mmCIF file of C-alpha atoms in Angstrom:
data_model
loop_
_atom_site.group_PDB
_atom_site.id
_atom_site.type_symbol
_atom_site.label_atom_id
_atom_site.label_comp_id
_atom_site.label_asym_id
_atom_site.label_seq_id
_atom_site.Cartn_x
_atom_site.Cartn_y
_atom_site.Cartn_z
ATOM 1 C CA UNK A 3 16.064 7.016 -12.674
ATOM 2 C CA UNK A 4 15.226 3.319 -12.961
ATOM 3 C CA UNK A 5 18.168 2.617 -10.654
ATOM 4 C CA UNK A 6 16.838 5.238 -8.214
ATOM 5 C CA UNK A 7 13.419 3.580 -8.224
ATOM 6 C CA UNK A 8 15.006 0.195 -7.529
ATOM 7 C CA UNK A 9 16.906 1.752 -4.637
ATOM 8 C CA UNK A 10 13.719 3.313 -3.267
ATOM 9 C CA UNK A 11 12.050 -0.111 -3.073
ATOM 10 C CA UNK A 12 14.687 -1.202 -0.567
ATOM 11 C CA UNK A 13 12.837 0.863 2.039
ATOM 12 C CA UNK A 14 9.644 -1.171 1.561
ATOM 13 C CA UNK A 15 7.720 -1.477 4.814
ATOM 14 C CA UNK A 16 10.066 0.721 6.858
ATOM 15 C CA UNK A 17 9.592 4.346 5.804
ATOM 16 C CA UNK A 18 5.915 5.044 6.596
ATOM 17 C CA UNK A 19 4.485 7.582 7.049
ATOM 18 C CA UNK A 20 7.250 8.900 4.789
ATOM 19 C CA UNK A 21 7.382 7.732 1.161
ATOM 20 C CA UNK A 22 10.024 5.441 -0.266
ATOM 21 C CA UNK A 23 12.657 7.517 -2.073
ATOM 22 C CA UNK A 24 15.769 6.604 -4.033
ATOM 23 C CA UNK A 25 18.593 8.809 -5.308
ATOM 24 C CA UNK A 26 21.505 8.217 -7.705
ATOM 25 C CA UNK A 27 24.467 10.554 -8.322
ATOM 26 C CA UNK A 28 26.165 10.409 -11.722
ATOM 27 C CA UNK A 29 29.370 12.190 -12.659
ATOM 28 C CA UNK A 30 31.122 11.906 -16.043
ATOM 29 C CA UNK A 31 28.934 8.943 -16.905
ATOM 30 C CA UNK A 32 29.738 6.981 -13.747
ATOM 31 C CA UNK A 33 27.454 6.247 -10.809
ATOM 32 C CA UNK A 34 29.239 7.723 -7.791
ATOM 33 C CA UNK A 35 26.552 7.409 -5.130
ATOM 34 C CA UNK A 36 23.294 5.520 -4.534
ATOM 35 C CA UNK A 37 21.007 6.175 -1.600
ATOM 36 C CA UNK A 38 17.540 5.370 -0.330
ATOM 37 C CA UNK A 39 15.380 6.233 2.646
ATOM 38 C CA UNK A 40 16.032 3.184 4.819
ATOM 39 C CA UNK A 41 13.546 3.803 7.615
ATOM 40 C CA UNK A 42 11.425 6.552 9.121
ATOM 41 C CA UNK A 43 13.539 9.058 11.014
ATOM 42 C CA UNK A 44 16.815 8.125 9.291
ATOM 43 C CA UNK A 45 18.672 10.099 6.616
ATOM 44 C CA UNK A 46 16.838 10.683 3.378
ATOM 45 C CA UNK A 47 17.932 9.137 0.084
ATOM 46 C CA UNK A 48 19.687 12.289 -1.145
ATOM 47 C CA UNK A 49 21.836 12.584 1.987
ATOM 48 C CA UNK A 50 22.871 8.919 1.809
ATOM 49 C CA UNK A 51 23.842 9.259 -1.865
ATOM 50 C CA UNK A 52 25.851 12.429 -1.121
ATOM 51 C CA UNK A 53 27.677 10.717 1.730
ATOM 52 C CA UNK A 54 28.660 7.808 -0.498
ATOM 53 C CA UNK A 55 29.826 10.121 -3.298
ATOM 54 C CA UNK A 56 31.833 12.483 -1.103
ATOM 55 C CA UNK A 57 33.742 15.076 -3.154
ATOM 56 C CA UNK A 58 32.630 13.362 -6.360
ATOM 57 C CA UNK A 59 29.177 14.882 -5.803
ATOM 58 C CA UNK A 60 30.494 18.307 -6.878
ATOM 59 C CA UNK A 61 29.399 18.950 -10.449
ATOM 60 C CA UNK A 62 27.392 15.721 -10.580
ATOM 61 C CA UNK A 63 23.788 15.041 -11.626
ATOM 62 C CA UNK A 64 21.380 13.595 -9.089
ATOM 63 C CA UNK A 65 18.417 11.478 -10.170
ATOM 64 C CA UNK A 66 15.848 11.331 -7.379
ATOM 65 C CA UNK A 67 12.379 9.776 -7.318
ATOM 66 C CA UNK A 68 10.731 12.551 -5.263
ATOM 67 C CA UNK A 69 11.361 16.281 -5.004
ATOM 68 C CA UNK A 70 14.028 16.976 -2.354
ATOM 69 C CA UNK A 71 12.396 18.342 0.770
ATOM 70 C CA UNK A 72 12.754 22.021 1.650
ATOM 71 C CA UNK A 73 11.698 21.923 5.288
ATOM 72 C CA UNK A 74 13.067 20.898 8.686
ATOM 73 C CA UNK A 75 11.322 17.697 9.763
ATOM 74 C CA UNK A 76 13.005 14.663 11.315
ATOM 75 C CA UNK A 77 16.050 15.696 9.253
ATOM 76 C CA UNK A 78 17.279 19.009 7.750
ATOM 77 C CA UNK A 79 16.192 20.006 4.205
ATOM 78 C CA UNK A 80 17.689 17.791 1.498
ATOM 79 C CA UNK A 81 17.612 20.707 -0.950
ATOM 80 C CA UNK A 82 20.099 22.566 1.248
ATOM 81 C CA UNK A 83 22.388 19.533 1.353
ATOM 82 C CA UNK A 84 22.434 19.382 -2.452
ATOM 83 C CA UNK A 85 23.337 23.048 -2.680
ATOM 84 C CA UNK A 86 26.184 22.678 -0.165
ATOM 85 C CA UNK A 87 27.540 19.618 -1.994
ATOM 86 C CA UNK A 88 27.819 21.550 -5.270
ATOM 87 C CA UNK A 89 25.545 19.287 -7.308
ATOM 88 C CA UNK A 90 25.155 20.812 -10.777
ATOM 89 C CA UNK A 91 21.898 19.245 -11.948
ATOM 90 C CA UNK A 92 18.938 17.487 -10.336
ATOM 91 C CA UNK A 93 16.458 15.314 -12.257
ATOM 92 C CA UNK A 94 13.264 14.663 -10.277
ATOM 93 C CA UNK A 95 10.631 12.053 -11.092
ATOM 94 C CA UNK A 96 7.677 13.569 -9.170
ATOM 95 C CA UNK A 97 6.990 16.759 -7.278
ATOM 96 C CA UNK A 98 6.166 16.338 -3.586
ATOM 97 C CA UNK A 99 2.396 16.623 -2.912
ATOM 98 C CA UNK A 100 3.060 17.564 0.729
ATOM 99 C CA UNK A 101 2.714 21.363 1.014
ATOM 100 C CA UNK A 102 4.945 21.363 4.100
ATOM 101 C CA UNK A 103 7.831 19.592 2.363
ATOM 102 C CA UNK A 104 7.654 20.792 -1.238
ATOM 103 C CA UNK A 105 9.611 23.744 -2.533
ATOM 104 C CA UNK A 106 12.885 21.969 -3.180
ATOM 105 C CA UNK A 107 12.686 22.694 -6.900
ATOM 106 C CA UNK A 108 12.484 26.428 -6.307
ATOM 107 C CA UNK A 109 15.278 26.387 -3.731
ATOM 108 C CA UNK A 110 17.593 24.454 -6.039
ATOM 109 C CA UNK A 111 16.910 26.729 -8.994
ATOM 110 C CA UNK A 112 17.456 29.797 -6.842
ATOM 111 C CA UNK A 113 20.920 28.414 -6.050
ATOM 112 C CA UNK A 114 21.738 28.076 -9.751
ATOM 113 C CA UNK A 115 21.215 24.313 -10.001
ATOM 114 C CA UNK A 116 19.585 23.022 -13.194
ATOM 115 C CA UNK A 117 16.368 21.157 -12.359
ATOM 116 C CA UNK A 118 14.220 18.883 -14.514
ATOM 117 C CA UNK A 119 11.019 17.136 -13.445
ATOM 118 C CA UNK A 120 8.751 14.394 -14.764
ATOM 119 C CA UNK A 121 11.188 11.624 -15.732
ATOM 120 C CA UNK A 122 9.429 8.282 -14.938
ATOM 121 C CA UNK A 123 6.874 10.244 -12.917
ATOM 122 C CA UNK A 124 4.137 7.619 -13.312
ATOM 123 C CA UNK A 125 6.380 4.889 -11.934
ATOM 124 C CA UNK A 126 7.436 7.072 -9.004
ATOM 125 C CA UNK A 127 3.846 7.891 -8.097
ATOM 126 C CA UNK A 128 2.770 4.258 -8.393
ATOM 127 C CA UNK A 129 5.539 3.210 -6.007
ATOM 128 C CA UNK A 130 4.133 5.556 -3.331
ATOM 129 C CA UNK A 131 0.485 5.535 -4.372
ATOM 130 C CA UNK A 132 -0.968 5.657 -0.811
ATOM 131 C CA UNK A 133 1.268 8.642 0.005
ATOM 132 C CA UNK A 134 0.159 10.631 -3.042
ATOM 133 C CA UNK A 135 -3.484 9.617 -2.588
ATOM 134 C CA UNK A 136 -3.504 10.772 1.033
ATOM 135 C CA UNK A 137 -3.256 14.419 -0.061
ATOM 136 C CA UNK A 138 -6.376 14.310 -2.254
ATOM 137 C CA UNK A 139 -8.677 11.893 -0.398
ATOM 138 C CA UNK A 140 -10.019 11.358 3.117
ATOM 139 C CA UNK A 141 -10.117 7.558 2.776
ATOM 140 C CA UNK A 142 -7.290 5.002 2.567
ATOM 141 C CA UNK A 143 -5.801 3.799 -0.690
ATOM 142 C CA UNK A 144 -7.428 0.364 -1.083
ATOM 143 C CA UNK A 145 -5.736 -2.632 -2.665
ATOM 144 C CA UNK A 146 -7.964 -5.676 -3.084
ATOM 145 C CA UNK A 147 -6.079 -8.969 -3.366
ATOM 146 C CA UNK A 148 -7.905 -11.968 -4.804
ATOM 147 C CA UNK A 149 -6.673 -15.515 -5.320
ATOM 148 C CA UNK A 150 -8.744 -16.990 -8.150
ATOM 149 C CA UNK A 151 -9.038 -20.189 -10.100
ATOM 150 C CA UNK A 152 -8.918 -20.205 -13.905
ATOM 151 C CA UNK A 153 -12.717 -20.031 -13.954
ATOM 152 C CA UNK A 154 -12.839 -17.038 -11.592
ATOM 153 C CA UNK A 155 -13.639 -18.798 -8.326
ATOM 154 C CA UNK A 156 -12.198 -17.578 -5.039
ATOM 155 C CA UNK A 157 -13.599 -20.493 -3.015
ATOM 156 C CA UNK A 158 -15.214 -23.836 -3.774
ATOM 157 C CA UNK A 159 -18.936 -24.441 -3.380
ATOM 158 C CA UNK A 160 -18.405 -25.232 0.333
ATOM 159 C CA UNK A 161 -16.645 -21.898 0.873
ATOM 160 C CA UNK A 162 -13.153 -23.362 1.229
ATOM 161 C CA UNK A 163 -10.321 -21.243 -0.197
ATOM 162 C CA UNK A 164 -7.100 -22.682 1.345
ATOM 163 C CA UNK A 165 -4.991 -22.914 -0.704
ATOM 164 C CA UNK A 166 -5.884 -21.922 -4.270
ATOM 165 C CA UNK A 167 -2.496 -20.388 -5.035
ATOM 166 C CA UNK A 168 0.994 -21.702 -4.367
ATOM 167 C CA UNK A 169 3.684 -20.899 -1.846
ATOM 168 C CA UNK A 170 5.434 -18.312 -4.037
ATOM 169 C CA UNK A 171 2.255 -16.269 -4.410
ATOM 170 C CA UNK A 172 1.567 -16.472 -0.694
ATOM 171 C CA UNK A 173 5.080 -15.254 0.104
ATOM 172 C CA UNK A 174 4.546 -12.230 -2.131
ATOM 173 C CA UNK A 175 1.280 -11.469 -0.358
ATOM 174 C CA UNK A 176 3.236 -11.296 2.894
ATOM 175 C CA UNK A 177 5.522 -8.731 1.245
ATOM 176 C CA UNK A 178 2.408 -6.784 0.249
ATOM 177 C CA UNK A 179 1.270 -6.919 3.880
ATOM 178 C CA UNK A 180 4.610 -5.514 5.031
ATOM 179 C CA UNK A 181 4.069 -2.442 2.864
ATOM 180 C CA UNK A 182 0.536 -1.788 4.114
ATOM 181 C CA UNK A 183 -0.763 0.087 7.139
ATOM 182 C CA UNK A 184 -3.536 -2.455 7.656
ATOM 183 C CA UNK A 185 -4.813 -5.804 6.392
ATOM 184 C CA UNK A 186 -8.584 -6.303 6.186
ATOM 185 C CA UNK A 187 -10.912 -9.281 5.918
ATOM 186 C CA UNK A 188 -14.629 -9.841 6.305
ATOM 187 C CA UNK A 189 -16.076 -11.690 9.255
ATOM 188 C CA UNK A 190 -16.801 -14.832 7.222
ATOM 189 C CA UNK A 191 -13.105 -15.162 6.409
ATOM 190 C CA UNK A 192 -12.273 -14.624 10.067
ATOM 191 C CA UNK A 193 -14.742 -17.330 11.119
ATOM 192 C CA UNK A 194 -13.824 -19.920 8.479
ATOM 193 C CA UNK A 195 -10.039 -19.452 8.268
ATOM 194 C CA UNK A 196 -9.224 -18.059 11.743
ATOM 195 C CA UNK A 197 -6.309 -16.110 10.190
ATOM 196 C CA UNK A 198 -3.391 -14.371 11.887
ATOM 197 C CA UNK A 199 -3.043 -11.551 9.303
ATOM 198 C CA UNK A 200 0.591 -11.001 10.215
ATOM 199 C CA UNK A 201 3.796 -10.669 8.188
ATOM 200 C CA UNK A 202 5.702 -13.955 8.325
ATOM 201 C CA UNK A 203 7.205 -14.874 4.929
ATOM 202 C CA UNK A 204 8.778 -11.454 4.270
ATOM 203 C CA UNK A 205 11.126 -9.042 6.061
ATOM 204 C CA UNK A 206 9.352 -7.575 9.075
ATOM 205 C CA UNK A 207 8.124 -3.990 8.658
ATOM 206 C CA UNK A 208 9.114 -1.310 11.152
ATOM 207 C CA UNK A 209 5.552 -1.360 12.508
ATOM 208 C CA UNK A 210 3.231 -4.380 12.284
ATOM 209 C CA UNK A 211 0.209 -3.626 10.110
ATOM 210 C CA UNK A 212 -3.112 -3.342 11.884
ATOM 211 C CA UNK A 213 -5.653 -6.135 11.382
ATOM 212 C CA UNK A 214 -9.123 -4.905 10.376
ATOM 213 C CA UNK A 215 -12.228 -7.109 10.480
ATOM 214 C CA UNK A 216 -15.448 -5.922 8.853
ATOM 215 C CA UNK A 217 -18.090 -7.482 11.090
ATOM 216 C CA UNK A 218 -21.573 -5.944 11.106
ATOM 217 C CA UNK A 219 -22.833 -7.922 14.111
ATOM 218 C CA UNK A 220 -19.592 -8.085 16.117
ATOM 219 C CA UNK A 221 -19.329 -11.872 15.847
ATOM 220 C CA UNK A 222 -15.525 -12.045 16.081
ATOM 221 C CA UNK A 223 -14.694 -14.999 18.358
ATOM 222 C CA UNK A 224 -12.953 -13.991 21.560
ATOM 223 C CA UNK A 225 -10.927 -17.213 21.474
ATOM 224 C CA UNK A 226 -9.793 -16.846 17.838
ATOM 225 C CA UNK A 227 -6.338 -15.884 16.643
ATOM 226 C CA UNK A 228 -7.219 -12.266 15.906
ATOM 227 C CA UNK A 229 -8.730 -11.444 19.294
ATOM 228 C CA UNK A 230 -6.233 -13.387 21.388
ATOM 229 C CA UNK A 231 -3.264 -11.652 19.722
ATOM 230 C CA UNK A 232 -4.757 -8.145 19.742
ATOM 231 C CA UNK A 233 -2.211 -7.087 22.354
ATOM 232 C CA UNK A 234 0.623 -7.912 19.910
ATOM 233 C CA UNK A 235 -0.700 -6.208 16.768
ATOM 234 C CA UNK A 236 -3.341 -3.473 16.475
ATOM 235 C CA UNK A 237 -6.704 -5.103 15.812
ATOM 236 C CA UNK A 238 -9.746 -3.112 14.700
ATOM 237 C CA UNK A 239 -13.317 -4.375 14.457
ATOM 238 C CA UNK A 240 -15.553 -2.367 12.125
ATOM 239 C CA UNK A 241 -19.203 -2.927 12.973
ATOM 240 C CA UNK A 242 -22.586 -1.242 12.707
ATOM 241 C CA UNK A 243 -23.538 -1.671 16.355
ATOM 242 C CA UNK A 244 -21.984 -3.453 19.310
ATOM 243 C CA UNK A 245 -23.919 -4.266 22.496
ATOM 244 C CA UNK A 246 -22.133 -2.671 25.487
ATOM 245 C CA UNK A 247 -21.206 -5.984 27.116
ATOM 246 C CA UNK A 248 -19.822 -7.367 23.855
ATOM 247 C CA UNK A 249 -17.863 -4.178 23.225
ATOM 248 C CA UNK A 250 -16.349 -4.293 26.714
ATOM 249 C CA UNK A 251 -15.286 -7.906 26.210
ATOM 250 C CA UNK A 252 -13.614 -7.087 22.894
ATOM 251 C CA UNK A 253 -11.870 -4.029 24.288
ATOM 252 C CA UNK A 254 -10.574 -6.014 27.271
ATOM 253 C CA UNK A 255 -8.891 -8.300 24.735
ATOM 254 C CA UNK A 256 -7.284 -5.247 23.121
ATOM 255 C CA UNK A 257 -9.614 -5.036 20.124
ATOM 256 C CA UNK A 258 -10.506 -1.502 19.031
ATOM 257 C CA UNK A 259 -14.158 -1.160 17.988
ATOM 258 C CA UNK A 260 -15.240 1.315 15.303
ATOM 259 C CA UNK A 261 -18.933 1.741 14.567
ATOM 260 C CA UNK A 262 -19.947 2.797 11.041
ATOM 261 C CA UNK A 263 -23.216 2.576 9.163
ATOM 262 C CA UNK A 264 -21.604 2.242 5.726
ATOM 263 C CA UNK A 265 -18.379 1.193 4.058
ATOM 264 C CA UNK A 266 -17.779 4.800 3.097
ATOM 265 C CA UNK A 267 -17.991 5.928 6.722
ATOM 266 C CA UNK A 268 -15.791 3.026 7.786
ATOM 267 C CA UNK A 269 -13.122 4.123 5.332
ATOM 268 C CA UNK A 270 -13.155 7.643 6.731
ATOM 269 C CA UNK A 271 -12.795 6.305 10.285
ATOM 270 C CA UNK A 272 -9.896 4.046 9.307
ATOM 271 C CA UNK A 273 -8.110 6.916 7.636
ATOM 272 C CA UNK A 274 -8.749 9.030 10.731
ATOM 273 C CA UNK A 275 -6.769 6.552 12.825
ATOM 274 C CA UNK A 276 -3.791 6.797 10.472
ATOM 275 C CA UNK A 277 -4.432 4.019 7.956
ATOM 276 C CA UNK A 278 -3.422 5.279 4.508
ATOM 277 C CA UNK A 279 -2.706 1.955 2.769
ATOM 278 C CA UNK A 280 -5.347 -0.754 3.268
ATOM 279 C CA UNK A 281 -4.807 -4.256 1.859
ATOM 280 C CA UNK A 282 -8.073 -6.210 1.636
ATOM 281 C CA UNK A 283 -7.631 -9.993 1.422
ATOM 282 C CA UNK A 284 -11.206 -11.267 1.515
ATOM 283 C CA UNK A 285 -13.725 -12.573 1.506
ATOM 284 C CA UNK A 286 -16.305 -12.649 -1.214
ATOM 285 C CA UNK A 287 -18.927 -10.420 0.468
ATOM 286 C CA UNK A 288 -16.456 -7.694 1.444
ATOM 287 C CA UNK A 289 -14.703 -7.805 -1.925
ATOM 288 C CA UNK A 290 -17.994 -7.546 -3.771
ATOM 289 C CA UNK A 291 -19.201 -4.639 -1.638
ATOM 290 C CA UNK A 292 -15.991 -2.681 -2.157
ATOM 291 C CA UNK A 293 -16.074 -3.276 -5.914
ATOM 292 C CA UNK A 294 -19.756 -2.353 -6.075
ATOM 293 C CA UNK A 295 -19.099 0.982 -4.335
ATOM 294 C CA UNK A 296 -15.989 1.788 -6.408
ATOM 295 C CA UNK A 297 -13.817 1.751 -3.271
ATOM 296 C CA UNK A 298 -11.006 -0.298 -4.813
ATOM 297 C CA UNK A 299 -7.971 1.496 -6.256
ATOM 298 C CA UNK A 300 -5.779 -1.467 -7.208
ATOM 299 C CA UNK A 301 -7.078 -4.966 -7.911
ATOM 300 C CA UNK A 302 -4.414 -7.660 -7.537
ATOM 301 C CA UNK A 303 -5.406 -11.043 -8.903
ATOM 302 C CA UNK A 304 -3.331 -14.165 -8.356
ATOM 303 C CA UNK A 305 -4.679 -16.691 -10.849
ATOM 304 C CA UNK A 306 -3.867 -20.330 -10.168
ATOM 305 C CA UNK A 307 -3.954 -23.158 -12.745
ATOM 306 C CA UNK A 308 -6.944 -24.880 -11.139
ATOM 307 C CA UNK A 309 -10.639 -25.110 -12.032
ATOM 308 C CA UNK A 310 -13.281 -25.041 -9.274
ATOM 309 C CA UNK A 311 -16.296 -25.590 -11.530
ATOM 310 C CA UNK A 312 -19.999 -25.241 -10.744
ATOM 311 C CA UNK A 313 -20.961 -23.619 -7.467
ATOM 312 C CA UNK A 314 -17.631 -21.873 -6.925
ATOM 313 C CA UNK A 315 -17.918 -18.552 -5.117
ATOM 314 C CA UNK A 316 -17.033 -15.594 -7.340
ATOM 315 C CA UNK A 317 -16.262 -12.016 -6.244
ATOM 316 C CA UNK A 318 -17.689 -10.007 -9.132
ATOM 317 C CA UNK A 319 -21.346 -11.037 -8.937
ATOM 318 C CA UNK A 320 -22.380 -7.826 -7.101
ATOM 319 C CA UNK A 321 -20.985 -5.495 -9.737
ATOM 320 C CA UNK A 322 -23.541 -3.924 -12.096
ATOM 321 C CA UNK A 323 -24.098 -5.821 -15.332
ATOM 322 C CA UNK A 324 -22.613 -4.216 -18.448
ATOM 323 C CA UNK A 325 -22.934 -4.799 -22.154
ATOM 324 C CA UNK A 326 -19.732 -5.759 -23.918
ATOM 325 C CA UNK A 327 -19.862 -2.537 -25.929
ATOM 326 C CA UNK A 328 -19.888 -0.490 -22.698
ATOM 327 C CA UNK A 329 -16.805 -2.047 -21.138
ATOM 328 C CA UNK A 330 -13.405 -0.385 -21.043
ATOM 329 C CA UNK A 331 -10.282 -2.486 -20.487
ATOM 330 C CA UNK A 332 -8.597 -1.888 -17.158
ATOM 331 C CA UNK A 333 -5.031 -0.616 -17.277
ATOM 332 C CA UNK A 334 -2.533 -3.301 -16.339
ATOM 333 C CA UNK A 335 -0.049 -1.894 -13.835
ATOM 334 C CA UNK A 336 2.067 -5.017 -13.433
ATOM 335 C CA UNK A 337 2.091 -8.663 -14.437
ATOM 336 C CA UNK A 338 4.414 -11.272 -12.963
ATOM 337 C CA UNK A 339 4.579 -15.040 -12.524
ATOM 338 C CA UNK A 340 4.985 -16.593 -9.075
ATOM 339 C CA UNK A 341 5.634 -20.285 -9.564
ATOM 340 C CA UNK A 342 2.701 -21.589 -11.603
ATOM 341 C CA UNK A 343 0.472 -18.639 -10.630
ATOM 342 C CA UNK A 344 0.117 -15.387 -12.556
ATOM 343 C CA UNK A 345 -0.242 -12.087 -10.678
ATOM 344 C CA UNK A 346 -1.848 -9.161 -12.474
ATOM 345 C CA UNK A 347 -2.306 -5.716 -10.941
ATOM 346 C CA UNK A 348 -5.158 -3.662 -12.410
ATOM 347 C CA UNK A 349 -5.820 0.055 -11.969
ATOM 348 C CA UNK A 350 -9.426 0.456 -10.845
ATOM 349 C CA UNK A 351 -8.855 4.170 -10.192
ATOM 350 C CA UNK A 352 -6.101 6.439 -11.502
ATOM 351 C CA UNK A 353 -3.743 8.304 -9.226
ATOM 352 C CA UNK A 354 -3.943 12.104 -9.239
ATOM 353 C CA UNK A 355 -1.106 13.892 -10.962
ATOM 354 C CA UNK A 356 1.727 15.282 -8.886
ATOM 355 C CA UNK A 357 1.436 19.052 -8.492
ATOM 356 C CA UNK A 358 3.440 21.033 -11.039
#
């Protein structure tokens, strides 16, 4: 199953709105076929693995990270393909939360195939967290990325944050962007850094992620990088109110304007336009507001071996104060070094269980 999960990751950034899925066929102790969902609309992982195995699939065991689909979508049901191939046993990490697609377990068992579920289920759900979350929530799955100094600063006392972390960390952030539906920043970050918010140091995703700017007073410069490239990548301005003339000017540039009176309403609107995985990259005000309202699901901290000292801007100041005795350690999802920086992924919210 670990091999199947590794295979699934090869579809990173290219399968949405479908999940990433990997499948491995084993017969007499040998791996005879490995498959993954390469891109949306192409064959599913199970079909690729069957094609590679050929006749060796008969009597084999398939390990697959998500329940084989039982419906006709872009492709025929994978459960039917497994039955036709004569697979003897199927081990599934997680059941499919999609009511239209699930049912593969029952179809396989009805055909006399032995089925087991739950092997490495937590890892399989974490890999496709936005997909699973989308069936239980009306807002996007939110990942907040912070680059911090050793003393917890995300910018120096003048508000400068380029570059706290090194090139290896920044390259991984571009990979994170490729696997997201949208990348978000606050207006202060847009004004100070004039970012592009595009995927450059990673394989290009099948669809460029949208750029989202949280900007209460619609101050986004019309001559900045985000507005002037809005015709190349979807660009969304989230604001409380936009004067008609200002709105028309933004929309002529290709910027979509969403008006919301709260972060909660903004999240619902973003999800309504198809954003299921939202990567938030800054700045301090937006990060603090999201943390304060418990709207962060995964907190990704890249900690660099630098000290910013007195006056550094810190993202956690808006969170309610707690006594030490009241605190509960966050679950560490992943920890990895990138050059001299250390990335740690924390679970701020837990994923719902896959349906049984």
